[in-house]
C-alpha cells in the first residue's frame, strides 16, 4: 500500500474495496495535487462493515459509559496534538482556508470533551409507581449499529458530532465519508483507534452515495441513520429508510438571512455579513445567503459591502494570507454559475463577481468570485434556493415586521441573524424567526457544540445535533421492579 493509498476500515483491518476499485481525492485549489486514492466500495463492503459492527456491538454495549467516554477524552487530547497537521490535510482535500480548518478540528476537540462528559451523565429518570412497593425508572439503551453519512464542508467536525455521541451511547458505527473529503474522517477515526477504540466499533466504508450510502440505509442490521447533506438527498434517504422503520436524523439545507435594521452598528453588521457569506466560500449550511436591509441603511451598507467583498483575497487556503478558498469541486462551480444565470434572468442586479476565476494560478483549481446580487425580491429563486457557494442576495424592506416576514418566506429554517440595538425587536425576532438558530448581533455561522444544532421546515426532520444528539443515539427503556412479592395489576381496580 503506497503512502497515499487508503483503504476501508472493517473489523479493525484496513481492507481494499472488494472490487479493487479506487477513486482519487484531489486538492480543489490545485488539481495536480492528488491527496490520496480511496476505495470505491460497494454494497458487499457495506455488508462486511455492518457485520463487523454488529459483532463489536455485543461487547461494546457492555463497556460502562464512563469508560467509553475515557477514549473520547484521550482522543480529544490527541486531536489537540495533531490539530495543525489535520488542518493542513483538510485544507488540501477540501479547500477552505487554514484558519477555518483549524477551527473545524477545534470543533471536533470541543465535541470530544463535551460528549465525554456525557459518559457520566447519561441520566434516566425515576418516578413513583402507582402501585405500592414497586419501583419505576427509565434508562437509556444503545440503538445498535448506526450508519453515518457525512458531508465535505465540515469534514471532521460533523463526523465528530455523529460519531462521539453514538460511541458514548454504546452504539457501533459504519461511517461513509463524503467522497471529496475522506482523509479527514481517516484522521479522526485513526485518532480514536490510537486512543484505544476496540476493533469493529467504528468501520469506514468509502464510496459514492449510490453504491455505499444506499446500501447502508437499506441494510436490515443498521438501526439508525444520521445524515447531513442536501434536502434532495435527505428526502431520498428518509424514504428508503422508512421501508423498514429505521430512525433517521437529517440535517440539510439552509437559506439563512441576516437582517440589518436602520439602528444597527453598520461596521459590525458588515463584518458579520462578510464572514457569514464568504467564510468557507459560502459552503456552510449556516452560510448567510440573504442579507435583508432596512431601507434607511440599505444604500450605505450595499456600497460598503461591495467595497469590502471586492478586496477579499481568493486563493489556495494553504496560503495564510488568503481569505476565501476554492469551491470544493467543478459541480459546485456549475451550481454557482447556474444560479448566477437564474438571478440575471430574474432581473437581479449583479453588483460583484458573477463567475469562476480562471486567470493565472486560479486555472489550477475550482475558484469562484465572491458574488453579490442587489435588487433581489423574495419571490426570486436566487432568494429561495440554496446555492452553497460564495453568492449572496441583498433584499430591501421597509418595516421590521416586513423583514421578519421575508426572512420566513422560504422553505428552509436553519440559521438567522438580526443586527439591531433595539432590545424589544431583538426579543420579538427571537420569538418570530422560523429557524433552529437565531443570532443577535452576530453572523449566521458559528454554532457551538454544546447547544442544539438543527433547523425547522425543510432543513431537518425534527432531530437536533449538539447538545441533543444523545437523544437520537440512545433509546429509552422503562423499567419496573416490583418488590411487593405479590401480583399487582396496573390500571385494575384492586380491592384494598
Ligand atoms: C454546516 O455548515 O453544516 O455553525 C455546519 C457553524 C459551524 C457548523 C456548520 N459551527 O457555522
XYZ file of C-alpha atoms and ligand atoms in Angstrom:
507
model
C 0.000 0.000 0.000
C 1.682 3.231 -1.098
C 1.698 6.102 1.363
C -1.271 7.883 -0.052
C -3.366 4.828 -0.772
C -6.114 4.428 1.796
C -8.417 1.509 2.498
C -11.692 0.837 4.253
C -11.562 0.122 7.976
C -13.515 -3.046 8.678
C -13.266 -5.091 11.892
C -10.069 -3.217 12.773
C -8.357 -4.119 9.468
C -7.523 -1.851 6.555
C -9.109 -3.556 3.575
C -9.404 -2.517 -0.086
C -12.858 -2.456 -1.687
C -13.774 -5.999 -2.711
C -13.955 -4.777 -6.307
C -10.405 -3.399 -6.029
C -11.622 -0.084 -7.461
C -10.418 3.270 -6.155
C -11.073 6.969 -6.665
C -8.783 9.996 -6.301
C -9.101 12.675 -3.650
C -7.962 15.881 -5.364
C -6.949 19.259 -3.956
C -9.588 21.737 -5.224
C -7.046 24.586 -5.191
C -4.559 22.632 -7.319
C -5.794 19.683 -9.335
C -2.249 18.405 -9.885
C -2.072 17.640 -6.154
C -3.558 14.192 -5.502
C -4.254 13.896 -1.782
C -4.845 10.165 -1.916
C -6.501 7.147 -3.519
C -9.528 5.813 -1.673
C -11.588 2.646 -2.128
C -14.634 2.901 -4.407
C -16.695 0.472 -2.363
C -19.998 -1.239 -2.972
C -22.813 -2.969 -1.084
C -20.606 -6.019 -0.409
C -18.144 -3.850 1.531
C -21.030 -2.280 3.449
C -22.252 -5.783 4.342
C -18.798 -6.674 5.709
C -18.650 -3.459 7.728
C -22.141 -3.874 9.170
C -21.344 -7.477 10.153
C -18.196 -6.259 11.934
C -20.128 -3.507 13.710
C -22.823 -5.969 14.751
C -20.221 -8.313 16.216
C -18.462 -5.490 18.063
C -21.776 -4.262 19.468
C -22.111 -7.416 21.567
C -19.155 -6.325 23.724
C -19.055 -2.537 23.232
C -22.560 -2.094 24.664
C -21.335 -3.708 27.897
C -18.395 -1.320 28.363
C -19.516 1.157 31.055
C -20.319 4.552 29.530
C -17.701 6.402 31.672
C -15.073 4.006 30.261
C -16.282 4.566 26.719
C -16.002 8.277 27.440
C -12.370 7.937 28.549
C -11.485 7.013 24.972
C -13.073 10.284 23.837
C -11.038 12.288 26.380
C -7.853 10.657 25.134
C -8.887 11.244 21.513
C -9.552 14.917 22.316
C -6.054 15.326 23.691
C -4.511 13.564 20.679
C -6.524 15.798 18.345
C -5.044 18.833 20.114
C -1.553 17.498 19.374
C -2.421 16.695 15.764
C -4.504 19.805 15.068
C -2.078 21.552 12.729
C -1.376 18.504 10.577
C -5.056 17.598 10.343
C -5.956 21.188 9.438
C -3.405 21.125 6.621
C -4.707 17.787 5.332
C -8.209 19.214 5.413
C -7.320 22.368 3.524
C -5.653 20.203 0.886
C -8.658 17.983 0.374
C -11.481 20.480 0.897
C -10.032 23.904 0.111
C -11.176 26.099 2.988
C -8.516 28.325 4.494
C -6.209 27.133 7.281
C -7.767 29.357 9.946
C -11.061 27.607 9.229
C -9.738 24.053 9.001
C -8.035 24.640 12.357
C -11.490 25.695 13.555
C -13.017 22.525 12.118
C -10.536 20.330 14.036
C -11.150 22.511 17.112
C -14.857 21.804 16.826
C -14.089 18.067 16.958
C -11.871 18.680 20.008
C -14.675 20.633 21.718
C -17.106 17.859 20.858
C -14.825 15.161 22.267
C -14.539 16.822 25.681
C -18.188 17.826 25.781
C -19.534 14.403 24.826
C -17.013 12.583 27.031
C -18.714 14.318 29.953
C -21.947 12.628 28.891
C -20.358 9.305 29.810
C -21.080 10.178 33.432
C -24.366 11.871 32.668
C -26.453 9.501 30.603
C -29.260 10.260 33.005
C -32.557 8.478 33.130
C -35.472 9.303 35.400
C -37.163 7.755 38.367
C -40.824 8.288 39.081
C -43.284 6.923 41.670
C -45.215 3.871 40.579
C -48.965 3.913 41.023
C -48.593 0.656 42.960
C -47.118 0.123 46.404
C -43.694 -1.453 46.727
C -42.936 -1.021 43.086
C -40.031 0.988 41.697
C -40.197 2.712 38.303
C -37.390 4.241 36.264
C -36.248 4.895 32.714
C -32.770 4.108 31.408
C -31.002 4.912 28.152
C -30.003 1.996 25.946
C -27.836 1.970 22.824
C -29.638 1.795 19.491
C -27.277 -0.783 17.930
C -25.405 -0.460 14.650
C -25.756 3.068 13.289
C -24.943 4.363 9.804
C -23.418 7.826 9.471
C -23.330 9.718 6.173
C -21.241 12.866 6.394
C -20.651 15.911 4.163
C -17.498 17.523 2.752
C -17.901 21.052 4.135
C -17.076 20.187 7.759
C -15.072 17.027 7.108
C -14.032 16.421 10.730
C -16.434 18.473 12.871
C -19.633 16.928 11.510
C -18.348 13.322 11.672
C -17.400 14.054 15.308
C -20.937 15.370 16.023
C -22.245 11.966 14.982
C -19.508 9.510 15.982
C -18.870 10.757 19.520
C -22.446 10.707 20.852
C -23.023 7.400 19.040
C -19.975 5.886 20.766
C -20.651 7.185 24.251
C -24.208 5.896 23.904
C -22.852 2.378 23.316
C -23.515 2.075 19.586
C -21.184 0.766 16.926
C -20.793 2.688 13.686
C -20.336 2.421 9.961
C -19.383 5.786 8.508
C -19.444 6.811 4.864
C -17.319 9.944 4.403
C -18.068 12.367 1.567
C -16.039 11.339 -1.493
C -14.454 14.816 -1.638
C -13.059 14.637 1.906
C -12.430 11.101 3.198
C -8.956 11.863 4.607
C -10.296 13.957 7.489
C -12.538 11.068 8.563
C -9.495 8.773 8.428
C -7.556 11.191 10.603
C -10.410 11.367 13.099
C -11.020 7.618 13.258
C -7.305 6.781 13.391
C -7.093 9.105 16.394
C -9.937 7.238 18.109
C -8.184 3.941 17.384
C -4.941 5.325 18.843
C -6.958 6.425 21.888
C -7.992 2.809 22.467
C -11.176 2.221 20.474
C -11.636 -1.557 20.041
C -11.770 -3.120 16.530
C -15.126 -3.089 14.759
C -16.614 -0.289 16.873
C -16.111 2.174 14.009
C -15.883 0.999 10.434
C -15.192 3.263 7.451
C -16.557 2.479 4.002
C -15.635 4.944 1.260
C -17.555 5.366 -1.940
C -20.478 7.062 -3.606
C -23.917 7.717 -2.180
C -25.452 5.499 -4.848
C -23.447 2.405 -4.001
C -22.353 2.807 -0.362
C -24.927 5.244 1.048
C -27.958 3.396 -0.294
C -26.641 0.032 0.871
C -26.090 1.431 4.348
C -29.546 2.984 4.508
C -31.180 -0.248 3.332
C -29.180 -2.755 5.385
C -31.559 -4.500 7.817
C -28.976 -4.637 10.619
C -28.433 -0.865 10.616
C -30.860 0.521 13.186
C -30.465 4.258 12.630
C -29.058 6.647 10.032
C -27.658 10.089 10.710
C -27.270 12.142 7.546
C -26.004 15.629 6.779
C -26.302 16.865 3.197
C -28.769 18.356 0.755
C -32.541 18.305 1.269
C -32.897 16.488 -2.053
C -30.680 13.556 -0.986
C -32.030 13.670 2.581
C -35.545 13.138 1.325
C -34.441 10.022 -0.593
C -32.535 8.728 2.454
C -35.645 9.126 4.635
C -37.876 7.388 2.101
C -35.550 4.418 1.742
C -35.112 4.126 5.495
C -38.857 4.294 6.096
C -39.346 0.928 4.390
C -38.020 -0.853 7.472
C -38.870 1.778 10.094
C -35.326 2.956 10.591
C -34.755 6.047 12.708
C -33.296 8.842 10.604
C -31.770 12.143 11.662
C -31.496 14.594 8.787
C -29.533 17.821 8.758
C -29.978 19.613 5.463
C -30.083 22.881 3.598
C -30.429 26.485 4.576
C -31.120 29.885 3.020
C -30.072 31.872 6.022
C -30.915 35.546 6.393
C -29.027 38.278 8.158
C -31.453 41.131 8.859
C -29.939 44.581 9.342
C -32.165 47.254 10.895
C -31.600 51.005 10.453
C -30.282 51.358 14.009
C -27.648 48.603 13.646
C -23.928 49.148 14.133
C -23.095 49.304 10.426
C -19.464 48.134 10.635
C -20.419 45.239 12.903
C -23.183 44.204 10.511
C -20.703 44.381 7.611
C -18.141 42.266 9.446
C -20.847 39.696 10.161
C -22.156 39.656 6.608
C -18.714 39.218 5.042
C -17.819 36.373 7.368
C -21.258 34.741 7.094
C -21.499 34.976 3.301
C -17.928 34.342 2.161
C -16.391 32.361 5.025
C -15.931 28.723 3.913
C -16.552 30.148 0.414
C -20.271 30.210 1.275
C -20.251 26.436 1.591
C -21.830 26.105 5.027
C -25.397 25.071 5.613
C -25.419 28.012 8.026
C -23.944 30.447 5.449
C -25.542 33.861 5.059
C -27.127 33.756 1.618
C -29.646 36.575 2.068
C -28.947 39.969 3.580
C -32.163 41.790 4.407
C -31.592 45.531 4.628
C -33.949 48.092 6.110
C -34.347 50.986 3.674
C -32.597 53.618 5.807
C -29.319 51.699 5.952
C -29.536 49.829 2.648
C -27.594 52.179 0.377
C -24.668 52.725 2.701
C -24.488 49.050 3.616
C -24.574 47.944 -0.023
C -21.776 50.318 -1.035
C -19.523 49.305 1.845
C -20.325 45.602 1.460
C -19.353 45.582 -2.211
C -16.200 47.591 -1.448
C -15.127 45.175 1.232
C -16.042 41.966 -0.649
C -14.158 43.213 -3.703
C -10.817 43.140 -1.863
C -11.236 39.703 -0.281
C -8.241 37.610 -1.248
C -9.301 34.423 -3.034
C -6.754 31.644 -3.436
C -5.171 28.475 -2.113
C -6.208 28.071 1.518
C -2.728 26.869 2.483
C -1.516 30.449 1.952
C -2.156 32.151 5.322
C -2.976 35.484 3.655
C -5.877 34.022 1.645
C -9.391 34.758 2.941
C -11.585 32.744 0.559
C -10.593 29.287 -0.717
C -11.823 27.412 -3.788
C -15.191 25.719 -4.161
C -14.866 22.035 -3.432
C -15.333 20.712 -6.975
C -16.426 21.511 -10.521
C -20.001 20.544 -9.893
C -20.301 23.196 -7.154
C -18.930 25.742 -9.654
C -21.637 24.628 -12.105
C -24.277 25.230 -9.443
C -22.947 28.708 -8.662
C -22.876 29.514 -12.384
C -26.388 28.210 -12.817
C -27.720 30.435 -10.024
C -25.947 33.481 -11.445
C -27.754 32.839 -14.729
C -31.064 32.335 -12.934
C -30.642 35.539 -10.915
C -29.768 37.578 -14.014
C -32.758 36.178 -15.892
C -34.983 37.071 -12.932
C -33.807 40.672 -13.088
C -31.484 40.768 -10.082
C -28.633 43.260 -10.387
C -25.103 41.838 -10.365
C -23.025 44.083 -8.075
C -19.880 41.965 -7.804
C -18.303 38.809 -9.206
C -20.625 36.551 -11.134
C -18.360 33.810 -12.419
C -15.428 31.447 -11.924
C -11.883 32.805 -11.581
C -9.631 31.264 -14.179
C -6.578 33.502 -14.639
C -3.068 32.531 -13.549
C -2.971 30.175 -10.569
C -6.767 30.071 -10.424
C -6.664 27.912 -13.517
C -5.274 25.064 -11.380
C -8.412 24.766 -9.291
C -12.113 25.490 -8.914
C -12.406 29.132 -7.823
C -15.487 31.356 -7.920
C -15.502 35.106 -7.388
C -17.355 36.435 -4.341
C -20.688 37.371 -5.895
C -23.295 39.886 -4.741
C -26.752 40.473 -6.198
C -28.732 43.620 -5.420
C -32.391 44.369 -6.175
C -33.439 40.867 -5.196
C -37.067 40.239 -4.272
C -38.325 37.481 -2.026
C -40.054 35.534 -4.782
C -36.940 35.125 -6.961
C -35.325 31.684 -6.993
C -31.998 33.272 -6.010
C -33.760 34.363 -2.797
C -35.296 30.957 -2.065
C -32.960 28.168 -3.168
C -29.673 27.100 -1.623
C -26.598 27.861 -3.781
C -23.876 26.585 -1.415
C -21.285 28.913 -2.852
C -19.993 32.483 -2.465
C -23.191 34.045 -3.813
C -25.296 36.369 -1.682
C -28.506 38.320 -2.318
C -29.411 41.746 -0.954
C -33.116 42.327 -0.315
C -34.544 45.642 0.914
C -37.564 46.129 3.188
C -39.423 48.940 4.986
C -40.595 47.813 8.414
C -39.194 45.385 10.970
C -42.281 43.182 10.514
C -41.659 43.017 6.764
C -38.059 41.981 7.419
C -39.202 39.085 9.569
C -41.850 38.139 7.030
C -39.262 37.989 4.205
C -36.822 36.046 6.374
C -39.551 33.454 6.998
C -40.838 33.299 3.427
C -38.686 30.304 2.428
C -38.854 26.535 2.806
C -35.721 26.282 4.953
C -35.209 27.190 8.601
C -31.668 26.644 9.860
C -29.938 29.840 10.953
C -30.896 33.507 11.172
C -29.369 36.743 12.437
C -30.634 40.181 13.411
C -28.479 43.294 13.772
C -30.079 45.994 15.922
C -29.625 47.904 19.163
C -33.336 47.663 19.945
C -33.817 45.079 22.686
C -37.549 44.809 22.132
C -37.126 43.967 18.467
C -34.319 41.553 19.258
C -36.595 39.549 21.524
C -39.504 39.736 19.083
C -37.185 38.327 16.394
C -36.013 35.521 18.696
C -39.678 34.587 19.062
C -40.752 35.061 15.452
C -37.905 33.931 13.189
C -38.662 30.449 11.863
C -35.226 28.911 12.339
C -33.464 26.442 14.613
C -30.780 29.049 15.388
C -31.093 32.822 15.878
C -28.171 35.172 16.472
C -28.470 38.737 17.710
C -25.643 40.996 16.520
C -23.605 38.024 15.313
C -23.431 36.268 11.931
C -25.491 33.221 10.902
C -22.434 30.954 11.175
C -20.552 29.852 14.262
C -22.730 27.464 16.255
C -21.089 25.960 19.356
C -21.162 22.216 20.011
C -22.978 22.256 23.343
C -26.198 23.843 22.074
C -28.851 22.195 19.903
C -27.917 22.284 16.217
C -30.527 21.858 13.510
C -33.447 23.504 11.829
C -37.130 23.607 11.076
C -39.119 23.211 7.834
C -37.120 21.516 5.045
C -33.838 21.845 6.941
C -34.478 18.823 9.114
C -36.875 16.205 10.377
C -37.093 17.334 13.974
C -33.860 15.974 15.433
C -31.050 18.112 16.787
C -27.317 17.500 16.946
C -25.034 19.150 19.507
C -26.493 19.020 22.999
C -29.436 16.865 21.873
C -27.576 14.256 19.786
C -27.644 11.778 22.644
C -31.438 11.687 22.276
C -31.035 10.250 18.796
C -28.271 7.826 19.664
C -29.991 6.253 22.657
C -33.359 4.643 23.084
C -35.463 4.638 26.224
C -36.267 1.589 28.296
C -38.885 1.775 31.038
C -38.051 -0.474 33.988
C -40.425 -1.620 36.763
C -39.188 -3.509 39.804
C -41.944 -4.955 41.970
C -40.763 -5.743 45.492
C -44.201 -6.473 46.997
C -43.885 -10.229 46.457
C -47.393 -10.435 45.043
C -49.064 -9.878 41.693
C -50.052 -6.247 41.414
C -52.058 -5.251 38.361
C -51.665 -1.757 36.991
C -54.845 0.046 35.957
C -57.022 -2.668 37.507
C -59.176 -1.732 40.482
C -57.522 -3.756 43.185
C -59.640 -4.473 46.261
C -57.892 -2.787 49.148
C -22.609 23.117 8.471
O -22.417 24.019 7.679
O -23.159 22.060 8.092
O -22.356 26.884 12.842
C -22.178 23.138 9.881
C -21.437 26.782 12.024
C -20.461 25.644 12.201
C -21.067 24.367 11.704
C -21.648 24.459 10.339
N -20.094 25.524 13.573
O -21.312 27.547 11.092
